[in-house]
CSV table of C-alpha atoms in Angstrom, one decimal:
chain,number,residue,atom,x,y,z
A,1,UNK,CA,12.7,-35.1,-16.9
A,2,UNK,CA,9.8,-33.1,-15.4
A,3,UNK,CA,8.0,-30.4,-17.3
A,4,UNK,CA,9.7,-27.8,-15.0
A,5,UNK,CA,13.1,-29.3,-15.7
A,6,UNK,CA,12.3,-29.3,-19.4
A,7,UNK,CA,11.3,-25.6,-19.2
A,8,UNK,CA,14.4,-24.8,-17.2
A,9,UNK,CA,16.6,-26.6,-19.7
A,10,UNK,CA,15.0,-24.7,-22.6
A,11,UNK,CA,15.4,-21.5,-20.7
A,12,UNK,CA,19.1,-22.2,-20.2
A,13,UNK,CA,19.5,-22.4,-23.9
A,14,UNK,CA,18.3,-18.8,-24.2
A,15,UNK,CA,20.2,-17.4,-21.3
A,16,UNK,CA,23.9,-17.0,-22.3
A,17,UNK,CA,25.0,-13.7,-20.8
A,18,UNK,CA,24.3,-11.0,-18.8
A,19,UNK,CA,15.9,2.8,-17.0
A,20,UNK,CA,10.6,6.4,-15.6
A,21,UNK,CA,8.2,4.0,-14.2
A,22,UNK,CA,5.6,5.7,-16.2
A,23,UNK,CA,5.5,9.1,-14.6
A,24,UNK,CA,2.6,9.1,-12.1
A,25,UNK,CA,2.6,5.3,-11.8
A,26,UNK,CA,4.5,2.9,-9.7
A,27,UNK,CA,8.2,2.6,-10.3
A,28,UNK,CA,8.5,-0.9,-11.6
A,29,UNK,CA,11.7,-2.1,-12.6
A,30,UNK,CA,18.6,-4.3,-24.0
A,31,UNK,CA,18.9,-0.9,-25.4
A,32,UNK,CA,22.1,1.0,-25.2
A,33,UNK,CA,23.8,0.6,-21.8
A,34,UNK,CA,25.3,3.6,-20.0
A,35,UNK,CA,29.1,3.3,-19.7
A,36,UNK,CA,30.4,2.2,-16.3
A,37,UNK,CA,32.8,4.6,-14.6
A,38,UNK,CA,34.5,2.1,-12.4
A,39,UNK,CA,38.1,3.1,-11.7
A,40,UNK,CA,40.8,0.9,-10.3
A,41,UNK,CA,41.1,2.8,-6.9
A,42,UNK,CA,39.0,1.9,-3.9
A,43,UNK,CA,36.4,4.5,-2.7
A,44,UNK,CA,37.7,7.4,-0.6
A,45,UNK,CA,37.3,7.5,3.1
A,46,UNK,CA,34.1,9.3,4.2
A,47,UNK,CA,32.3,8.1,1.0
A,48,UNK,CA,29.7,5.3,1.1
A,49,UNK,CA,28.9,3.8,-2.3
A,50,UNK,CA,25.9,1.6,-3.0
A,51,UNK,CA,25.9,-0.6,-6.1
A,52,UNK,CA,22.4,-0.9,-7.6
A,53,UNK,CA,21.0,-2.8,-10.5
A,54,UNK,CA,18.8,0.2,-11.5
A,55,UNK,CA,19.1,3.9,-12.0
A,56,UNK,CA,16.7,6.6,-10.7
A,57,UNK,CA,13.3,6.5,-12.4
A,58,UNK,CA,14.0,9.9,-14.1
A,59,UNK,CA,15.9,13.1,-13.7
A,60,UNK,CA,12.9,14.6,-11.9
A,61,UNK,CA,13.2,14.8,-8.2
A,62,UNK,CA,9.7,15.0,-6.8
A,63,UNK,CA,9.6,12.0,-4.4
A,64,UNK,CA,5.8,11.9,-4.7
A,65,UNK,CA,5.9,11.2,-8.5
A,66,UNK,CA,7.4,7.7,-8.5
A,67,UNK,CA,8.3,4.6,-6.6
A,68,UNK,CA,11.7,3.4,-7.8
A,69,UNK,CA,14.3,1.9,-5.5
A,70,UNK,CA,16.9,4.6,-6.1
A,71,UNK,CA,14.2,7.4,-6.0
A,72,UNK,CA,13.3,6.2,-2.5
A,73,UNK,CA,16.9,5.7,-1.4
A,74,UNK,CA,17.6,9.3,-2.3
A,75,UNK,CA,14.2,10.6,-0.9
A,76,UNK,CA,14.7,8.8,2.4
A,77,UNK,CA,17.9,10.7,3.0
A,78,UNK,CA,17.2,14.1,1.4
A,79,UNK,CA,13.7,14.6,2.8
A,80,UNK,CA,12.1,14.4,6.2
A,81,UNK,CA,8.6,13.0,7.0
A,82,UNK,CA,6.3,14.1,9.8
A,83,UNK,CA,6.8,10.7,11.5
A,84,UNK,CA,9.5,8.0,11.0
A,85,UNK,CA,10.2,4.3,11.1
A,86,UNK,CA,12.9,2.6,13.1
A,87,UNK,CA,14.7,-0.7,12.4
A,88,UNK,CA,11.7,-2.7,13.6
A,89,UNK,CA,9.2,-0.7,11.6
A,90,UNK,CA,7.9,1.1,14.7
A,91,UNK,CA,6.6,4.7,14.2
A,92,UNK,CA,8.4,7.5,16.0
A,93,UNK,CA,8.9,11.3,15.7
A,94,UNK,CA,10.2,13.1,12.7
A,95,UNK,CA,9.4,16.7,11.7
A,96,UNK,CA,6.5,16.2,14.2
A,97,UNK,CA,7.6,15.9,17.8
A,98,UNK,CA,4.2,14.8,19.1
A,99,UNK,CA,1.0,13.6,17.6
A,100,UNK,CA,-2.5,12.6,18.7
A,101,UNK,CA,-5.1,10.5,16.9
A,102,UNK,CA,-8.2,12.5,17.7
A,103,UNK,CA,-10.6,10.2,15.8
A,104,UNK,CA,-10.7,7.9,12.9
A,105,UNK,CA,-10.3,10.9,10.5
A,106,UNK,CA,-8.1,13.4,12.3
A,107,UNK,CA,-4.5,13.4,13.5
A,108,UNK,CA,-3.1,16.5,15.4
A,109,UNK,CA,0.7,17.0,15.2
A,110,UNK,CA,3.1,19.4,16.8
A,111,UNK,CA,5.9,20.5,14.4
A,112,UNK,CA,9.6,20.6,15.3
A,113,UNK,CA,10.8,24.2,15.5
A,114,UNK,CA,14.0,25.6,13.9
A,115,UNK,CA,14.2,23.1,10.9
A,116,UNK,CA,15.3,24.4,7.6
A,117,UNK,CA,15.4,23.1,4.0
A,118,UNK,CA,18.8,22.7,2.5
A,119,UNK,CA,18.6,26.1,0.8
A,120,UNK,CA,18.1,27.8,4.2
A,121,UNK,CA,14.4,28.4,4.0
A,122,UNK,CA,12.5,27.4,7.2
A,123,UNK,CA,10.2,24.3,7.1
A,124,UNK,CA,6.7,25.7,7.9
A,125,UNK,CA,3.2,24.4,8.4
A,126,UNK,CA,2.4,25.8,4.9
A,127,UNK,CA,4.9,23.4,3.5
A,128,UNK,CA,3.3,20.5,5.3
A,129,UNK,CA,-0.1,21.6,4.1
A,130,UNK,CA,1.0,22.0,0.5
A,131,UNK,CA,2.6,18.5,0.5
A,132,UNK,CA,-0.3,16.6,1.8
A,133,UNK,CA,-3.0,18.6,0.1
A,134,UNK,CA,-1.3,17.9,-3.3
A,135,UNK,CA,-1.3,14.2,-2.6
A,136,UNK,CA,-5.0,14.4,-1.7
A,137,UNK,CA,-5.8,15.7,-5.2
A,138,UNK,CA,-5.0,12.2,-6.4
A,139,UNK,CA,-2.8,13.0,-9.4
A,140,UNK,CA,0.6,11.8,-8.2
A,141,UNK,CA,1.9,8.3,-8.0
A,142,UNK,CA,2.2,8.4,-4.2
A,143,UNK,CA,-1.4,9.7,-3.9
A,144,UNK,CA,-2.2,6.0,-3.4
A,145,UNK,CA,-0.8,6.2,0.1
A,146,UNK,CA,-3.6,8.6,1.2
A,147,UNK,CA,-7.3,8.9,0.7
A,148,UNK,CA,-8.7,11.3,-1.9
A,149,UNK,CA,-9.5,14.7,-0.4
A,150,UNK,CA,-7.1,14.4,2.6
A,151,UNK,CA,-6.0,17.9,3.6
A,152,UNK,CA,-4.2,19.8,6.4
A,153,UNK,CA,-5.7,22.3,8.7
A,154,UNK,CA,-3.1,24.7,10.2
A,155,UNK,CA,-4.1,25.5,13.8
A,156,UNK,CA,-1.0,27.5,14.7
A,157,UNK,CA,2.5,28.1,13.2
A,158,UNK,CA,3.7,24.9,14.9
A,159,UNK,CA,0.5,22.8,15.0
A,160,UNK,CA,-1.5,21.1,12.2
A,161,UNK,CA,-4.3,18.6,11.8
A,162,UNK,CA,-4.3,16.1,9.1
A,163,UNK,CA,-8.0,15.6,8.2
A,164,UNK,CA,-9.4,12.8,6.0
A,165,UNK,CA,-12.9,12.9,4.5
A,166,UNK,CA,-13.4,9.3,5.5
A,167,UNK,CA,-12.1,6.9,8.1
A,168,UNK,CA,-8.4,6.3,7.5
A,169,UNK,CA,-7.0,3.7,9.8
A,170,UNK,CA,-3.4,3.6,8.4
A,171,UNK,CA,-2.9,7.4,8.5
A,172,UNK,CA,0.2,7.2,10.8
A,173,UNK,CA,2.0,4.8,8.4
A,174,UNK,CA,1.3,7.2,5.6
A,175,UNK,CA,2.6,10.2,7.6
A,176,UNK,CA,5.8,8.2,8.3
A,177,UNK,CA,6.3,7.7,4.6
A,178,UNK,CA,5.3,11.1,2.9
A,179,UNK,CA,8.2,13.4,2.3
A,180,UNK,CA,7.6,17.0,3.3
A,181,UNK,CA,8.5,19.3,0.3
A,182,UNK,CA,8.9,23.1,0.0
A,183,UNK,CA,5.6,24.7,-1.0
A,184,UNK,CA,7.6,26.8,-3.6
A,185,UNK,CA,8.5,23.6,-5.5
A,186,UNK,CA,5.0,22.2,-5.3
A,187,UNK,CA,3.7,25.5,-6.7
A,188,UNK,CA,6.4,25.4,-9.4
A,189,UNK,CA,7.0,21.8,-10.4
A,190,UNK,CA,9.8,22.6,-12.8
A,191,UNK,CA,12.0,23.1,-9.8
A,192,UNK,CA,12.0,19.3,-9.4
A,193,UNK,CA,14.1,19.2,-12.6
A,194,UNK,CA,16.9,21.0,-10.8
A,195,UNK,CA,17.4,18.6,-8.0
A,196,UNK,CA,16.0,17.2,-4.8
A,197,UNK,CA,15.4,19.8,-2.1
A,198,UNK,CA,14.5,18.7,1.4
A,199,UNK,CA,15.4,19.1,5.1
A,200,UNK,CA,16.8,15.6,5.7
A,201,UNK,CA,20.3,14.4,6.8
A,202,UNK,CA,21.8,14.6,3.3
A,203,UNK,CA,21.7,17.2,0.6
A,204,UNK,CA,21.3,16.4,-3.1
A,205,UNK,CA,24.5,17.3,-5.0
A,206,UNK,CA,24.2,15.8,-8.5
A,207,UNK,CA,23.1,13.1,-10.8
A,208,UNK,CA,25.8,12.5,-13.3
A,209,UNK,CA,26.5,9.5,-15.4
A,210,UNK,CA,25.6,6.5,-13.3
A,211,UNK,CA,25.9,8.2,-9.9
A,212,UNK,CA,23.5,10.1,-7.6
A,213,UNK,CA,25.6,11.9,-5.1
A,214,UNK,CA,24.5,13.2,-1.7
A,215,UNK,CA,26.4,15.1,1.0
A,216,UNK,CA,25.9,15.3,4.7
A,217,UNK,CA,23.7,18.0,6.2
A,218,UNK,CA,25.7,18.7,9.3
A,219,UNK,CA,22.9,21.0,10.7
A,220,UNK,CA,20.3,18.3,10.5
A,221,UNK,CA,18.0,18.3,13.6
A,222,UNK,CA,18.7,14.6,14.1
A,223,UNK,CA,22.5,15.1,14.4
A,224,UNK,CA,25.2,15.3,11.7
A,225,UNK,CA,25.6,12.1,9.7
A,226,UNK,CA,28.8,10.2,10.3
A,227,UNK,CA,29.5,9.6,6.6
A,228,UNK,CA,30.1,12.7,4.5
A,229,UNK,CA,29.2,11.5,1.0
A,230,UNK,CA,26.7,8.8,-0.1
A,231,UNK,CA,26.6,7.7,-3.7
A,232,UNK,CA,24.0,5.5,-5.4
A,233,UNK,CA,25.7,3.9,-8.4
A,234,UNK,CA,23.9,2.1,-11.3
A,235,UNK,CA,25.8,-0.9,-12.5
A,236,UNK,CA,23.5,-2.8,-14.9
A,237,UNK,CA,25.8,-5.8,-15.6
A,238,UNK,CA,25.6,-8.3,-12.8
A,239,UNK,CA,29.2,-9.6,-13.0
A,240,UNK,CA,30.5,-6.0,-13.1
A,241,UNK,CA,28.4,-5.3,-10.0
A,242,UNK,CA,29.7,-8.1,-7.9
A,243,UNK,CA,33.3,-7.4,-9.0
A,244,UNK,CA,32.9,-3.8,-8.0
A,245,UNK,CA,32.1,-5.0,-4.5
A,246,UNK,CA,34.9,-7.6,-4.3
A,247,UNK,CA,37.5,-5.1,-5.5
A,248,UNK,CA,36.4,-2.4,-3.1
A,249,UNK,CA,34.8,0.0,-5.7
A,250,UNK,CA,31.5,-0.1,-3.9
A,251,UNK,CA,30.6,-0.7,-0.3
A,252,UNK,CA,27.1,-2.2,-0.4
A,253,UNK,CA,25.3,-4.3,-3.0
A,254,UNK,CA,21.5,-4.1,-2.8
A,255,UNK,CA,18.9,-6.8,-3.7
A,256,UNK,CA,21.5,-9.6,-4.4
A,257,UNK,CA,20.8,-13.1,-5.6
A,258,UNK,CA,21.9,-16.4,-4.3
A,259,UNK,CA,24.9,-16.6,-6.6
A,260,UNK,CA,26.2,-13.3,-5.2
A,261,UNK,CA,25.8,-14.5,-1.7
A,262,UNK,CA,27.8,-17.6,-2.5
A,263,UNK,CA,30.6,-15.4,-3.7
A,264,UNK,CA,31.2,-13.9,-0.3
A,265,UNK,CA,30.4,-16.9,1.8
A,266,UNK,CA,33.2,-17.4,4.3
A,267,UNK,CA,34.8,-14.1,3.4
A,268,UNK,CA,35.6,-12.2,6.6
A,269,UNK,CA,35.6,-8.8,4.7
A,270,UNK,CA,31.8,-8.9,4.2
A,271,UNK,CA,28.6,-9.5,6.0
A,272,UNK,CA,25.0,-9.9,4.8
A,273,UNK,CA,22.0,-7.8,5.9
A,274,UNK,CA,18.6,-9.4,5.3
A,275,UNK,CA,16.3,-6.7,6.7
A,276,UNK,CA,13.8,-6.3,3.9
A,277,UNK,CA,10.6,-4.5,3.1
A,278,UNK,CA,7.7,-6.9,2.6
A,279,UNK,CA,8.1,-7.5,-1.1
A,280,UNK,CA,7.0,-9.9,-3.8
A,281,UNK,CA,8.1,-10.7,-7.3
A,282,UNK,CA,5.1,-10.5,-9.7
A,283,UNK,CA,4.4,-10.8,-13.3
A,284,UNK,CA,2.6,-7.5,-14.1
A,285,UNK,CA,-0.4,-8.5,-16.3
A,286,UNK,CA,-2.1,-5.9,-18.5
A,287,UNK,CA,-5.9,-6.2,-18.5
A,288,UNK,CA,-6.4,-4.4,-21.8
A,289,UNK,CA,-5.1,-7.4,-23.7
A,290,UNK,CA,-5.5,-11.2,-23.6
A,291,UNK,CA,-4.8,-11.3,-19.9
A,292,UNK,CA,-8.0,-9.4,-19.2
A,293,UNK,CA,-9.5,-12.8,-19.3
A,294,UNK,CA,-9.5,-14.3,-15.8
A,295,UNK,CA,-9.4,-17.9,-17.1
A,296,UNK,CA,-6.3,-17.1,-19.0
A,297,UNK,CA,-4.7,-15.5,-15.9
A,298,UNK,CA,-5.6,-18.5,-13.8
A,299,UNK,CA,-4.1,-20.8,-16.5
A,300,UNK,CA,-0.8,-18.9,-16.3
A,301,UNK,CA,-0.8,-19.4,-12.5
A,302,UNK,CA,-1.2,-23.2,-12.9
A,303,UNK,CA,1.3,-23.4,-15.8
A,304,UNK,CA,4.4,-22.1,-14.0
A,305,UNK,CA,6.1,-24.1,-11.3
A,306,UNK,CA,6.7,-21.4,-8.7
A,307,UNK,CA,8.0,-23.8,-6.1
A,308,UNK,CA,10.5,-25.2,-8.7
A,309,UNK,CA,11.8,-21.7,-9.6
A,310,UNK,CA,12.1,-20.8,-6.0
A,311,UNK,CA,14.1,-23.9,-5.2
A,312,UNK,CA,16.4,-24.0,-8.2
A,313,UNK,CA,16.9,-20.5,-9.6
A,314,UNK,CA,16.4,-18.7,-6.3
A,315,UNK,CA,18.1,-21.5,-4.3
A,316,UNK,CA,15.5,-21.3,-1.6
A,317,UNK,CA,16.1,-17.7,-0.6
A,318,UNK,CA,12.5,-16.4,-1.4
A,319,UNK,CA,9.4,-18.0,0.1
A,320,UNK,CA,6.5,-18.9,-2.3
A,321,UNK,CA,3.5,-16.8,-1.2
A,322,UNK,CA,-0.1,-18.2,-1.5
A,323,UNK,CA,-1.7,-14.8,-1.4
A,324,UNK,CA,-1.6,-11.4,-3.0
A,325,UNK,CA,0.5,-10.3,0.0
A,326,UNK,CA,4.1,-11.1,0.7
A,327,UNK,CA,4.6,-13.7,3.4
A,328,UNK,CA,6.3,-11.1,5.7
A,329,UNK,CA,3.4,-8.6,5.4
A,330,UNK,CA,1.1,-7.9,8.3
A,331,UNK,CA,-2.0,-10.1,8.1
A,332,UNK,CA,-0.5,-12.6,5.6
A,333,UNK,CA,-2.1,-16.0,5.6
A,334,UNK,CA,-2.1,-18.7,2.8
A,335,UNK,CA,-5.3,-18.5,0.7
A,336,UNK,CA,-7.2,-21.0,-1.3
A,337,UNK,CA,-7.1,-22.2,-4.0
A,338,UNK,CA,-3.4,-22.6,-4.0
A,339,UNK,CA,-3.0,-22.4,-7.9
A,340,UNK,CA,-0.4,-25.1,-7.6
A,341,UNK,CA,1.7,-26.2,-10.6
A,342,UNK,CA,-0.7,-28.2,-12.8
A,343,UNK,CA,-0.2,-28.0,-16.6
A,344,UNK,CA,-3.3,-30.1,-17.3
A,345,UNK,CA,-5.5,-27.7,-15.3
A,346,UNK,CA,-3.8,-24.9,-17.2
A,347,UNK,CA,-4.8,-26.4,-20.5
A,348,UNK,CA,-8.4,-26.9,-19.2
A,349,UNK,CA,-8.7,-23.2,-18.2
A,350,UNK,CA,-7.3,-22.1,-21.6
A,351,UNK,CA,-10.0,-24.2,-23.3
A,352,UNK,CA,-12.6,-22.4,-21.1
A,353,UNK,CA,-11.2,-19.0,-21.9
A,354,UNK,CA,-11.9,-16.7,-24.9
A,355,UNK,CA,-8.5,-17.8,-26.3
A,356,UNK,CA,-9.2,-21.5,-26.8
A,357,UNK,CA,-8.0,-21.3,-30.4
A,358,UNK,CA,-4.6,-19.9,-29.3
A,359,UNK,CA,-3.0,-16.9,-27.9
A,360,UNK,CA,0.4,-15.1,-28.1
A,361,UNK,CA,1.7,-13.0,-25.1
A,362,UNK,CA,4.4,-10.4,-25.3
A,363,UNK,CA,6.8,-10.5,-22.4
A,364,UNK,CA,9.5,-7.9,-21.6
A,365,UNK,CA,12.5,-9.0,-19.7
A,366,UNK,CA,15.3,-7.0,-18.1
A,367,UNK,CA,17.8,-7.2,-15.2
A,368,UNK,CA,15.7,-5.4,-12.5
A,369,UNK,CA,14.7,-8.5,-10.6
A,370,UNK,CA,17.5,-10.9,-9.4
A,371,UNK,CA,17.9,-13.8,-12.0
A,372,UNK,CA,15.2,-12.1,-14.1
A,373,UNK,CA,16.5,-13.2,-17.5
A,374,UNK,CA,16.6,-16.9,-16.5
A,375,UNK,CA,13.2,-16.8,-14.7
A,376,UNK,CA,11.5,-15.1,-17.7
A,377,UNK,CA,12.8,-17.7,-20.1
A,378,UNK,CA,11.5,-20.5,-17.8
A,379,UNK,CA,8.1,-18.7,-17.7
A,380,UNK,CA,8.1,-18.5,-21.5
A,381,UNK,CA,9.0,-22.1,-21.9
A,382,UNK,CA,6.5,-23.2,-19.3
A,383,UNK,CA,3.6,-21.3,-21.0
A,384,UNK,CA,4.6,-22.7,-24.4
A,385,UNK,CA,4.2,-26.2,-23.0
A,386,UNK,CA,0.5,-25.5,-22.3
A,387,UNK,CA,-0.2,-23.9,-25.6
A,388,UNK,CA,0.5,-20.2,-24.9
A,389,UNK,CA,3.0,-18.7,-27.3
A,390,UNK,CA,5.3,-16.1,-25.7
A,391,UNK,CA,7.4,-13.5,-27.5
A,392,UNK,CA,10.3,-12.4,-25.2
A,393,UNK,CA,12.0,-9.0,-25.7
A,394,UNK,CA,15.0,-7.9,-23.7
A,395,UNK,CA,15.1,-4.3,-22.6
A,396,UNK,CA,17.6,-2.1,-20.6
A,397,UNK,CA,16.0,-1.1,-17.3
A,398,UNK,CA,15.3,2.5,-18.3
A,399,UNK,CA,13.7,1.5,-21.6
A,400,UNK,CA,11.7,-1.2,-19.7
A,401,UNK,CA,10.3,1.3,-17.2
A,402,UNK,CA,9.0,3.6,-19.9
A,403,UNK,CA,7.3,0.8,-21.8
A,404,UNK,CA,6.5,-2.1,-19.5
A,405,UNK,CA,2.7,-1.6,-19.6
A,406,UNK,CA,2.8,-2.0,-23.4
A,407,UNK,CA,3.7,-5.7,-22.9
A,408,UNK,CA,1.2,-8.4,-21.8
A,409,UNK,CA,3.4,-9.5,-18.9
A,410,UNK,CA,6.5,-8.2,-17.3
A,411,UNK,CA,8.3,-9.5,-14.2
A,412,UNK,CA,8.8,-6.9,-11.5
A,413,UNK,CA,8.8,-6.3,-7.7
A,414,UNK,CA,6.0,-4.8,-5.7
A,415,UNK,CA,7.3,-3.8,-2.3
A,416,UNK,CA,5.5,-2.2,0.7
A,417,UNK,CA,6.9,1.3,1.2
A,418,UNK,CA,5.0,2.3,4.3
A,419,UNK,CA,5.1,-1.0,6.3
A,420,UNK,CA,1.4,-1.8,5.9
A,421,UNK,CA,-0.3,-4.0,3.4
A,422,UNK,CA,-2.6,-1.1,2.5
A,423,UNK,CA,0.3,0.1,0.3
A,424,UNK,CA,0.5,-3.0,-1.9
A,425,UNK,CA,-3.3,-3.3,-2.0
A,426,UNK,CA,-3.4,0.3,-3.2
A,427,UNK,CA,-1.4,-0.7,-6.3
A,428,UNK,CA,-4.6,-2.2,-7.7
A,429,UNK,CA,-6.9,1.0,-7.4
A,430,UNK,CA,-7.1,4.3,-9.0
A,431,UNK,CA,-4.5,5.9,-11.3
A,432,UNK,CA,-1.8,3.4,-10.2
A,433,UNK,CA,-4.0,0.4,-11.2
A,434,UNK,CA,-4.9,2.0,-14.5
A,435,UNK,CA,-1.3,2.8,-15.4
A,436,UNK,CA,0.4,-0.3,-14.1
A,437,UNK,CA,-2.2,-2.9,-15.1
A,438,UNK,CA,-4.7,-1.1,-17.3
A,439,UNK,CA,-7.1,-2.2,-14.5
A,440,UNK,CA,-10.2,-0.7,-13.0
A,441,UNK,CA,-12.1,-3.0,-10.7
A,442,UNK,CA,-14.9,-1.4,-8.7
A,443,UNK,CA,-15.5,-4.6,-6.6
A,444,UNK,CA,-11.9,-4.5,-5.4
A,445,UNK,CA,-12.0,-0.7,-4.9
A,446,UNK,CA,-14.8,-1.3,-2.4
A,447,UNK,CA,-12.8,-4.0,-0.6
A,448,UNK,CA,-9.7,-1.8,-0.5
A,449,UNK,CA,-11.7,1.1,1.0
A,450,UNK,CA,-13.2,-1.2,3.6
A,451,UNK,CA,-9.8,-2.4,4.9
A,452,UNK,CA,-8.6,1.3,5.2
A,453,UNK,CA,-11.7,2.3,7.2
A,454,UNK,CA,-11.7,-0.9,9.4
A,455,UNK,CA,-11.2,-0.8,13.1
A,456,UNK,CA,-8.2,-2.4,14.7
A,457,UNK,CA,-10.3,-5.5,15.6
A,458,UNK,CA,-11.9,-5.8,12.1
A,459,UNK,CA,-8.9,-5.0,10.0
A,460,UNK,CA,-7.3,-8.4,9.7
A,461,UNK,CA,-10.5,-9.8,8.2
A,462,UNK,CA,-10.9,-6.8,5.9
A,463,UNK,CA,-7.3,-7.1,4.6
A,464,UNK,CA,-7.8,-10.8,4.0
A,465,UNK,CA,-11.0,-10.2,2.0
A,466,UNK,CA,-9.2,-7.7,-0.3
A,467,UNK,CA,-6.2,-10.1,-0.7
A,468,UNK,CA,-8.6,-13.0,-1.4
A,469,UNK,CA,-10.2,-11.2,-4.2
A,470,UNK,CA,-6.9,-10.4,-5.9
A,471,UNK,CA,-5.7,-13.9,-5.4
A,472,UNK,CA,-8.8,-15.8,-6.6
A,473,UNK,CA,-8.9,-13.6,-9.7
A,474,UNK,CA,-5.1,-13.8,-10.2
A,475,UNK,CA,-5.2,-10.0,-10.9
A,476,UNK,CA,-1.5,-10.4,-11.6
A,477,UNK,CA,0.9,-13.3,-11.5
A,478,UNK,CA,2.3,-13.8,-8.0
A,479,UNK,CA,5.7,-15.6,-8.3
A,480,UNK,CA,7.4,-15.5,-4.9
A,481,UNK,CA,8.5,-13.1,-2.1
A,482,UNK,CA,11.7,-11.2,-2.7
A,483,UNK,CA,13.9,-10.9,0.3
A,484,UNK,CA,16.2,-7.9,-0.1
A,485,UNK,CA,19.6,-9.3,0.8
A,486,UNK,CA,22.4,-6.7,0.9
A,487,UNK,CA,26.1,-7.5,1.0
A,488,UNK,CA,28.0,-5.0,3.1
A,489,UNK,CA,31.8,-4.5,3.3
A,490,UNK,CA,32.9,-4.7,6.9
A,491,UNK,CA,34.6,-1.3,6.7
A,492,UNK,CA,31.0,0.0,7.0
A,493,UNK,CA,30.2,0.1,10.7
A,494,UNK,CA,26.7,0.2,12.3
A,495,UNK,CA,24.9,-0.2,9.0
A,496,UNK,CA,21.3,-1.1,9.7
A,497,UNK,CA,18.1,-1.0,7.7
A,498,UNK,CA,14.4,-0.4,8.5
A,499,UNK,CA,12.0,-2.8,6.8
A,500,UNK,CA,11.6,-0.2,4.1
A,501,UNK,CA,12.7,0.4,0.5
A,502,UNK,CA,14.8,3.5,1.4
A,503,UNK,CA,17.9,3.9,3.5
A,504,UNK,CA,16.7,6.2,6.2
A,505,UNK,CA,19.1,4.8,8.9
A,506,UNK,CA,22.3,5.5,6.9
A,507,UNK,CA,23.1,8.6,9.0
A,508,UNK,CA,23.9,6.2,11.9
A,509,UNK,CA,26.5,4.4,10.0
A,510,UNK,CA,30.2,5.2,9.7
A,511,UNK,CA,33.0,4.0,7.4
A,512,UNK,CA,36.5,3.1,8.4
């Protein structure tokens, strides 16, 4: 039996069964479990229900304050952005009907007229300015998608210029992601506690129990959505989640694993959608503890059989990435060294580290990532085999999100929200890096700034240099890609996804 098989067997002995990202940080993500409200009846006509393995980050509806899956699902339907993404990730119009890149720091946009927020107030250039200026102050989680000091100049009631203090080559991707908010809410942040207020195709109705409920905005500028009500339902237990799909209580399961896919194989009532944001499963490493030592981080990389986990637990669904970028990201290429599975090399690196006499890591596990409990136990067993002790603590998703960075390592997903590698690279700078990883690395910050400012011709090399630095230093543990497979009941017609985290294309879908 190989060391991986031994670790897998040990892990199986532990695995017998089956919610804010720290506010201002990336939304990453067994205490008490919220009761499931799953009745025996099927969902009503005109209602589309998603079954999710996680709840919203928090009951605070500022889309710029977090990065959770459900937060973005809600935000992508409740709010409009200046530009938009289609099913291929191409940029098109949104609240802006036309735009011109004037130079490497300035974009001029013409605003759509006659658009109103869901409370009836008009969407104005002042709202656009307040939204982007606030991000430019650098205090919000999503400030990472812009450069510090970015601002908006209002040139007429329907024309604005987005102005960056430095060259910002991925500004259009940012403008297709940033949700435009009412200035009155930005000026009075307590309003975000009441609910989400936008101008998008769906209105926020409630967050009650396990459900976030939205209703169609029939006066949306893009045309009335075909489905009246959309519900994002949190079902933590995996078996309950798949059963809810099979019995008609939910219409779509998100981010499913291989076992779930096998449960609907050959079933004519369902189909699988595999349109996915570029995404990777990582072990978030905290740099204010033992894993601040690069040798120990590199040892961890060699100690864990990523290929073995991908082949056995993930059943070949998720590619192994040899980079700090997902394999489906723009500019991805395999990097050296490969940090291949090599327990002996791991032991050598531990001996060279500041923890040669032994070290214990604390690892939090939860049910956020598909097959997370099993994978985490394999990781713990693998590290034990090279002399690293691991204390594993299981948390409910909400408890995990509020405490993940108090553990040395936690398995989670980093996805690209704006369809450009700048997004995931931005995780490792500024407030996001400090809160997610307890990391501040000036060398990487310079590399990150360089790839943002690079010309089209120079950008691939600049992105590669930034990714190479993260990879060589194993700033965090890069496990595999995560392809976001969704299982869809065939009563849902014309359901498509953009390569994004949210569900911005749902208004096109209908339900029989």
